[in-house]
Structure formats: C-alpha cells, structure tokens
mmCIF file of C-alpha atoms and ligand atoms in Angstrom:
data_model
loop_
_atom_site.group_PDB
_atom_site.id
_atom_site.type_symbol
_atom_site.label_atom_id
_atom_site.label_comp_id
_atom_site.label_asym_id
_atom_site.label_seq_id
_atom_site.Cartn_x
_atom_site.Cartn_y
_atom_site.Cartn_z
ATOM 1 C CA UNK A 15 6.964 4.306 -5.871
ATOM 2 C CA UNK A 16 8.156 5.291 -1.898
ATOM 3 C CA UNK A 17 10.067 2.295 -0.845
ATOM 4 C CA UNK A 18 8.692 3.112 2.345
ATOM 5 C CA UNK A 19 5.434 1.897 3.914
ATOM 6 C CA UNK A 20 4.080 3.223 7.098
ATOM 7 C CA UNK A 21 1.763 0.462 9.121
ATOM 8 C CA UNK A 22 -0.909 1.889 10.707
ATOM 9 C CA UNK A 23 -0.883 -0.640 13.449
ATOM 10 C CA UNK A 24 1.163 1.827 15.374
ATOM 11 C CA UNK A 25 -1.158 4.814 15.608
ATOM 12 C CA UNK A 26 -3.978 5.842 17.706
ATOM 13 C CA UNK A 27 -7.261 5.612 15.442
ATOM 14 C CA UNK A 28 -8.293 8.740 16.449
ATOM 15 C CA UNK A 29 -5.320 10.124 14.940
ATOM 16 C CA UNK A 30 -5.410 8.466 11.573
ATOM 17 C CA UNK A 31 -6.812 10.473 9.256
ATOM 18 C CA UNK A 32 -4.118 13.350 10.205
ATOM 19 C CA UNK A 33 -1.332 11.078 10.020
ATOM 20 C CA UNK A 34 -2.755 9.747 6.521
ATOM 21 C CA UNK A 35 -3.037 13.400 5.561
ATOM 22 C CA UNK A 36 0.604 14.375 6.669
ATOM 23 C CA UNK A 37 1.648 11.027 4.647
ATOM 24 C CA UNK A 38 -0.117 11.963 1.279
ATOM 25 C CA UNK A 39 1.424 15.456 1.963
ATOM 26 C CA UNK A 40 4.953 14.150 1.739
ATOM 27 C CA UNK A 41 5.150 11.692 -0.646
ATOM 28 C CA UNK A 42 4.278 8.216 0.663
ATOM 29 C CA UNK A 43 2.355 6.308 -2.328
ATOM 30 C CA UNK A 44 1.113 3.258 -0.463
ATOM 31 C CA UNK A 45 -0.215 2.239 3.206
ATOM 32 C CA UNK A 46 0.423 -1.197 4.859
ATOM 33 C CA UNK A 47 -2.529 -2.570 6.621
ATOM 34 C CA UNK A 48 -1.331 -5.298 9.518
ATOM 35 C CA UNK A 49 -4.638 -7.836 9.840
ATOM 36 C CA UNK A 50 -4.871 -9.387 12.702
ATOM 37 C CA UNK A 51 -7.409 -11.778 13.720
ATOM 38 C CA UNK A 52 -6.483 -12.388 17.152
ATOM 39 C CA UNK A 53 -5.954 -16.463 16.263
ATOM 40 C CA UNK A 54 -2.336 -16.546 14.365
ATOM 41 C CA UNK A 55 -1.095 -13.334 15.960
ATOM 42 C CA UNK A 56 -2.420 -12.373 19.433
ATOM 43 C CA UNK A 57 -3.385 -9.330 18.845
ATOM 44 C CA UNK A 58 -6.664 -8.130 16.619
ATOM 45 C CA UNK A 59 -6.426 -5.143 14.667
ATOM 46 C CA UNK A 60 -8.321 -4.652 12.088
ATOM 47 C CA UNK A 61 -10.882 -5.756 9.128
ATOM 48 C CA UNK A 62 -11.306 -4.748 5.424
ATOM 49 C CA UNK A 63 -13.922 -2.374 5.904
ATOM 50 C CA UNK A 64 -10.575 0.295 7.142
ATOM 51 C CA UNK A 65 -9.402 -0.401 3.889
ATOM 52 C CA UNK A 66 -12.308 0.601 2.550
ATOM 53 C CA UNK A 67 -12.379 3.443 4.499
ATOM 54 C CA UNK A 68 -9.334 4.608 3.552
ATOM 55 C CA UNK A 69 -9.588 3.453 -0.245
ATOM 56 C CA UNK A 70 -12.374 5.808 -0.591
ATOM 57 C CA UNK A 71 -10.871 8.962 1.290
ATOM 58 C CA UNK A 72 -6.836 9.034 -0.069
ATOM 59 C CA UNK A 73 -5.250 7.915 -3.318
ATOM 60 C CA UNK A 74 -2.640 5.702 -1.496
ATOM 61 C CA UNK A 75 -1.679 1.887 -2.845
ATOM 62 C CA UNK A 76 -3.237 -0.886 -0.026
ATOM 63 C CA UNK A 77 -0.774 -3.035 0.994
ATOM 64 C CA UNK A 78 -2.610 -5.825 2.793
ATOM 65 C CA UNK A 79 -0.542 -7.954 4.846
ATOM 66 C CA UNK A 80 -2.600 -10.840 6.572
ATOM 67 C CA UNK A 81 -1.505 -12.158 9.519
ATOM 68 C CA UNK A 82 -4.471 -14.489 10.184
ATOM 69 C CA UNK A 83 -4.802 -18.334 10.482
ATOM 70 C CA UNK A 84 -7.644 -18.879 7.562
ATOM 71 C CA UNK A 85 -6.461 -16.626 4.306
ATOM 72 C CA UNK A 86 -8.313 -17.959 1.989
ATOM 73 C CA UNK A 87 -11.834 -16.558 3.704
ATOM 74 C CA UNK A 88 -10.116 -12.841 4.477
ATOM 75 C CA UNK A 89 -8.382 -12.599 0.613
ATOM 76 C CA UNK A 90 -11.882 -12.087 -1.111
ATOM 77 C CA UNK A 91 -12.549 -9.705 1.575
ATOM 78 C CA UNK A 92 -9.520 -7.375 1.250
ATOM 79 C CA UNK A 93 -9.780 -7.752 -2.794
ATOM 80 C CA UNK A 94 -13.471 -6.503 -2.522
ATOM 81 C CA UNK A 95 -12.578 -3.623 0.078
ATOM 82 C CA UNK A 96 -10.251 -2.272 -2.849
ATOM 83 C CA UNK A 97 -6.863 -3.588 -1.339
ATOM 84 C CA UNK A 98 -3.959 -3.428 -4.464
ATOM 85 C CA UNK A 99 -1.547 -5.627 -2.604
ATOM 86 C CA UNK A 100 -2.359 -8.381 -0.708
ATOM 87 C CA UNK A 101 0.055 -11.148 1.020
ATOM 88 C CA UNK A 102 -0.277 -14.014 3.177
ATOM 89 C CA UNK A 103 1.442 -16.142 5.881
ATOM 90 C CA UNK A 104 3.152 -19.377 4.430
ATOM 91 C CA UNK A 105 3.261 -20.918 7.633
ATOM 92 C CA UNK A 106 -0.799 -20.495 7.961
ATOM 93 C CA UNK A 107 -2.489 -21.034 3.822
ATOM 94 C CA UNK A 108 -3.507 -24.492 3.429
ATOM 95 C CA UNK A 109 -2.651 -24.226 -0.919
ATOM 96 C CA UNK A 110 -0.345 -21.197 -1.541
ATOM 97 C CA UNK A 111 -0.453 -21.660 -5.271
ATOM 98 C CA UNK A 112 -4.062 -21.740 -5.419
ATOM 99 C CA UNK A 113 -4.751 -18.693 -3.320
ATOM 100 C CA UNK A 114 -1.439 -16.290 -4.752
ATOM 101 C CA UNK A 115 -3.285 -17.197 -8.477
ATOM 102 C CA UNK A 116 -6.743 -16.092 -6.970
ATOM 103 C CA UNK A 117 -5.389 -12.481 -5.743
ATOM 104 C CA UNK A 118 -3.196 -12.574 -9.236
ATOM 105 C CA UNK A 119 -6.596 -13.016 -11.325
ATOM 106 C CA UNK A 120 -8.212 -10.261 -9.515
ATOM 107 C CA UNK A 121 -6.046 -7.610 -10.282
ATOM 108 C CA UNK A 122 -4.317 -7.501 -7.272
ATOM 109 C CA UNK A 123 -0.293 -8.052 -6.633
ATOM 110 C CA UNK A 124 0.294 -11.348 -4.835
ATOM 111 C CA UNK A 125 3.087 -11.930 -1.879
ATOM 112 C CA UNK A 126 4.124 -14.241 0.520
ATOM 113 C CA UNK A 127 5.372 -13.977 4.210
ATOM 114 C CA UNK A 128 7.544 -15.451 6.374
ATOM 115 C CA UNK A 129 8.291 -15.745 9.957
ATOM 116 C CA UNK A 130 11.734 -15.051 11.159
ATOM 117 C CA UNK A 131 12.626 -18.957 11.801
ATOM 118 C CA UNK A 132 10.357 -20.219 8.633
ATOM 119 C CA UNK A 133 13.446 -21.362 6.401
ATOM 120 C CA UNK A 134 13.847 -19.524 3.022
ATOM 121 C CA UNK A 135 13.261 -22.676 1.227
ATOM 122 C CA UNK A 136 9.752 -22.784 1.676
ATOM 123 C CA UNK A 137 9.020 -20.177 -0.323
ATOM 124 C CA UNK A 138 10.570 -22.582 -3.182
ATOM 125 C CA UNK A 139 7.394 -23.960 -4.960
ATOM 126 C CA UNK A 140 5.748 -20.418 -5.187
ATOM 127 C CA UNK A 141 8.884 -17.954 -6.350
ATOM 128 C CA UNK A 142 7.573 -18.121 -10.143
ATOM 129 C CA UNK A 143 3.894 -16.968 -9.314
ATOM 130 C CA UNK A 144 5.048 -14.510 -6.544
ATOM 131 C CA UNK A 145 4.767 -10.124 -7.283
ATOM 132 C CA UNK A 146 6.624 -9.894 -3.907
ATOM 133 C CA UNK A 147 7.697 -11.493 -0.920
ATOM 134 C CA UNK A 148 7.873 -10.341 2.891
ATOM 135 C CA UNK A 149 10.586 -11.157 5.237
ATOM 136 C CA UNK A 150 8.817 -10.576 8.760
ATOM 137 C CA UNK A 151 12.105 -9.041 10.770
ATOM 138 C CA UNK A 152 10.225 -9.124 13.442
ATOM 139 C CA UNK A 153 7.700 -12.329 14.970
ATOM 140 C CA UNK A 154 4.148 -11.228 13.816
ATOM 141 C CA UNK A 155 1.784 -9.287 16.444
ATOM 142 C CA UNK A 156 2.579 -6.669 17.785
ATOM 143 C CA UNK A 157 4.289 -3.076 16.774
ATOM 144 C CA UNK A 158 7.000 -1.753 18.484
ATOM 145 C CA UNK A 159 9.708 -4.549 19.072
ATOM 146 C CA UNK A 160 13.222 -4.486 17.847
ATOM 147 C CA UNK A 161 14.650 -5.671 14.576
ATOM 148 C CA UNK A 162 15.944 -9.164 14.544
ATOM 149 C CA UNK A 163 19.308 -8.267 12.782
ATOM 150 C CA UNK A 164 19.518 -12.030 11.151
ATOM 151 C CA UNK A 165 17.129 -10.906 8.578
ATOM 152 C CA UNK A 166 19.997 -9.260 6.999
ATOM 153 C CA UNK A 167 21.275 -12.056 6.031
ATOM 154 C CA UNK A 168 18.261 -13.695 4.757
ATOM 155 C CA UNK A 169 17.414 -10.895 3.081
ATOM 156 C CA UNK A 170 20.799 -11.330 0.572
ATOM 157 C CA UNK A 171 20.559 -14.606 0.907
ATOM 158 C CA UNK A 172 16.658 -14.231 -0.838
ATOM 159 C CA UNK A 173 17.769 -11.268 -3.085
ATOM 160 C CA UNK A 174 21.086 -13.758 -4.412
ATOM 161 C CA UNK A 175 18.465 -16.639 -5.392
ATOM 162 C CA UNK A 176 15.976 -14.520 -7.144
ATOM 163 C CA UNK A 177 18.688 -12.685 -9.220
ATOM 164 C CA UNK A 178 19.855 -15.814 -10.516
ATOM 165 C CA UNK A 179 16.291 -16.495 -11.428
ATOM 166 C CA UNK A 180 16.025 -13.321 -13.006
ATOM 167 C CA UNK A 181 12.609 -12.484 -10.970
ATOM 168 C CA UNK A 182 11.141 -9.101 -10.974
ATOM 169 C CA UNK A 183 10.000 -10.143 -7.555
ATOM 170 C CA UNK A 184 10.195 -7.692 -4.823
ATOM 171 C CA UNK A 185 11.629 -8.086 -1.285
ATOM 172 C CA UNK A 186 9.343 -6.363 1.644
ATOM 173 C CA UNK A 187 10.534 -6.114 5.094
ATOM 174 C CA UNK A 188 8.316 -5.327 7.982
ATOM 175 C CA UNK A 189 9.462 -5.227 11.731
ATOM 176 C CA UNK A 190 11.257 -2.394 13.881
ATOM 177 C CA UNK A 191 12.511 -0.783 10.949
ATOM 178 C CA UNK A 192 14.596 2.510 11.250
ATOM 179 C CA UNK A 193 16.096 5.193 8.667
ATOM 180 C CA UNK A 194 19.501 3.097 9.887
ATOM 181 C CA UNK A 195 18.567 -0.168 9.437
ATOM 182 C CA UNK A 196 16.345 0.695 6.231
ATOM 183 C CA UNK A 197 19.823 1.980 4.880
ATOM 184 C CA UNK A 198 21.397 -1.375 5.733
ATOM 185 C CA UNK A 199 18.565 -3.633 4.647
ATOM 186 C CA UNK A 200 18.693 -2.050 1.264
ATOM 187 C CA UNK A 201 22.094 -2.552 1.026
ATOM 188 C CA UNK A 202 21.288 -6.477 1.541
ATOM 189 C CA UNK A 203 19.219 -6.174 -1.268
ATOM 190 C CA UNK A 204 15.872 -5.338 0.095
ATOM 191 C CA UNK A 205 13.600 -3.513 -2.298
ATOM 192 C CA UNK A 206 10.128 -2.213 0.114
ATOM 193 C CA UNK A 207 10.688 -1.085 4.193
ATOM 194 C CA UNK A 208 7.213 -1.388 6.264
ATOM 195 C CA UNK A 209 7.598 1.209 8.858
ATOM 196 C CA UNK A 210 5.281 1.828 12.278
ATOM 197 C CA UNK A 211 6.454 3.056 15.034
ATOM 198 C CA UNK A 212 9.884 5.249 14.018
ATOM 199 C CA UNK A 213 7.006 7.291 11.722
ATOM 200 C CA UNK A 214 3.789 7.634 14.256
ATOM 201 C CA UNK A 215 6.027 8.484 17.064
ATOM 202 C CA UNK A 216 7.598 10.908 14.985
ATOM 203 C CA UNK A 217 7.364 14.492 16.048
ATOM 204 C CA UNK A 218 7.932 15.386 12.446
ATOM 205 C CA UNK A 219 6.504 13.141 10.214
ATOM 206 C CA UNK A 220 7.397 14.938 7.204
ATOM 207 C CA UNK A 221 10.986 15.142 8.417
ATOM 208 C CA UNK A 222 11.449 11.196 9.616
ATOM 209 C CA UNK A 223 10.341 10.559 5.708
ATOM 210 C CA UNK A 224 12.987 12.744 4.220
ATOM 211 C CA UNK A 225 15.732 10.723 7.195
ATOM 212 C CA UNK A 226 14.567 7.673 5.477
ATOM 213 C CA UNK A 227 14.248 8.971 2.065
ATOM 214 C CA UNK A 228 18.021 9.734 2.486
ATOM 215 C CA UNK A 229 19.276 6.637 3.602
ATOM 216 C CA UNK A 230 17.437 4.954 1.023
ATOM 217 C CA UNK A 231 18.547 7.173 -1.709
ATOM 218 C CA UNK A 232 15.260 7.661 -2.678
ATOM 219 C CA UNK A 233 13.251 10.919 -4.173
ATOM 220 C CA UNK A 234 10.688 11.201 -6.332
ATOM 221 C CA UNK A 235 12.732 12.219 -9.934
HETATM 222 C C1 LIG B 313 4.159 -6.922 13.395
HETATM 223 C C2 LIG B 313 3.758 -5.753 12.537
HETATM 224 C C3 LIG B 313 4.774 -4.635 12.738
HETATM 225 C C4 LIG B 313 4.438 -3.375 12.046
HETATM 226 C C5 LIG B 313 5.646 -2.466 11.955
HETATM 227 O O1 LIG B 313 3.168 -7.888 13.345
HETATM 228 O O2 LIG B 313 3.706 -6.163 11.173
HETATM 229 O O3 LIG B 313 6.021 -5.112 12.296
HETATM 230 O O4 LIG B 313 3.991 -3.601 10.786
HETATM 231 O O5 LIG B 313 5.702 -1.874 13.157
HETATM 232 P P1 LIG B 313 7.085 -1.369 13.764
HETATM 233 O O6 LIG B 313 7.754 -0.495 12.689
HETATM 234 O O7 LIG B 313 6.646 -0.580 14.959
HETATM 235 O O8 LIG B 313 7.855 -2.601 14.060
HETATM 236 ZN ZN1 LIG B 314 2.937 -6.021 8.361
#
C-alpha cells in the first residue's frame, strides 16, 4: 500500500477527476477525504455523496477522516457511500468505543484523531480496538498551513507505546506534509503521510510522488 495519501481538500473541484486520474496513473492506492461540516472545523468541504462519486469512478482505498462535531450521525453515512477507512475526532465523539466497534463491524478500518495539543493519553482506553490512529500535525480546517514540528516527537513517543503493546496499529499523519518532513516523520516511526497541497500544487504530479516515494523508501516490489 502507498504510504502516501493525497487530500483532496487542496484542489480545485473542477480539476479533480484529472488529478485522480494522474494519481491512479502513478501508483497512489488510497484517497483521503477531509469532512468538514463547518461546526468543529470552520471550514465545510464536503459530504459522502464525493465518496461515492469517486468510489464508483476509480479503484482507490477511501480514507475518511471526519472532522465534524456529531460522528456518530456522519459514520453510517461514509460506511454507506463505500468509504474503507473511516476515523474520527477524540476531542468531538461522545462514546469512542461504541462508535470505532460500529465502523469495525461494518467492514470498515477504524481510527482515531487527535489535535495537536489533545495529550497522547487520551487515546489510552481505545488503543486495543483501534486499525489506526491520526496525529493531526497541523490544527484541523484548513489546507495549506505549516507543519507543527512537535508532532515529531509525539509521533515516537505514540510509535514507542504501541510497540511495547505489540499493536499492528498504524500511525497517520495529516498536516503540511512534505517529501522532507515525510522522510523525517517516518523516521519517528510514522507509518501513513496525508498529503494536500505539496501534490495539487505540483507541476508534476507524477514526479512529486516519486520525491516522496524516495524519501520514504517506498516502491511498489
Ligand atoms: C487540515 C487538513 C489538511 C489536509 C492536508 O484540516 O486535514 O491537513 O488534509 O493538507 P496540506 O498537505 O495542504 O496540509
Ligand atoms: Zn485529513
């Protein structure tokens, strides 16, 4: 699987479908869809009917990633429109357990976010019935910014903990991400890299994949 997955929050909808294209065509296996309802994050972006959309036109993986303040109403939503992935704000789901078993029991892999300045330890009660787990490097709504370079360290300090649980759970990171930074997040221990802006204001997409594909020591074998 590409560690790497663009968000389309960055692009121009009328460009979309070329810049999906130009993805499939070089190698990307799964697209991260930033929700946003305009209530926990400023901004609104989008609902599941894109990831229907999209489901039905190209074979890539849905990461959902729901920045919004109710999740429980927008998770049956996103597991109906087809979405493969689907994770959730700590800071705004009422019952984590109850809603990570929910997208579990439909198929779907189940993760957890967290702000910048939402301490590590709450994702304590939930890192048994986790798939994978987002470190926002970044604070939620809007593409664009710069990476907050502290997530380094929370990123080890994450990656440390669930060793010594022996947890196949994966670390995401999602927030001003580039090839650079990717290379130095991975080091930390991080295993997926949500990318936006450094790919749909590339000139060459196909060639700011194979910069990040480098520093991540990643090809398809
Ligand atoms: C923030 C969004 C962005 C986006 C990535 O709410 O989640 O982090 O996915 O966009 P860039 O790569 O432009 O930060
Ligand atoms: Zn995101």
């Amino acid at each position: 699987m590409n560690p790497v997955f663009p968000s389309i929050l960055a692009t121009n909808f009328f460009n979309l479908e070329d810049k999906l294209r130009a993805f499939a065509a070089h190698g990307i296996d799964f697209i991260h869809l930033d929700v946003m309802d305009g209530h926990f994050v400023d901004q609104i972006s989008f609902g599941p009917s894109l990831a229907r959309a999209i489901k039905e036109k190209f074979p890539f993986g849905l990461d959902a990633h729901l920045m919004v303040s109710n999740p429980e109403k927008a998770v049956p939503h996103f597991i109906r429109a087809g979405a493969d992935w689907i994770s959730f704000h700590a800071e705004a789901a009422a019952e984590p357990a109850g809603l990570l078993r929910q997208i579990r029991d439909a198929g779907c892999r189940a993760g957890l976010v967290l702000n910048p300045d939402t301490p590590l330890e709450r994702l304590q009660p939930y890192l048994g019935a986790l798939d994978y787990i987002l470190l926002m490097s970044v604070f939620p709504g809007y593409g664009g910014q710069s990476f907050i370079p502290g997530t380094l360290e929370r990123v080890a300090l994450l990656k440390k903990q669930l060793g010594g649980m022996d947890s196949a759970c994966l670390l995401q990171v999602d927030g001003g991400i580039q090839p650079l930074i990717a290379a130095q997040l991975r080091a930390a221990g991080a295993d997926l890299f949500v990318v936006g802006t450094s790919l749909f204001n590339a000139d060459d997409i196909g060639d700011k994949i194979h910069q990040f594909s480098n520093q991540l020591h990643w090809s398809r074998s």
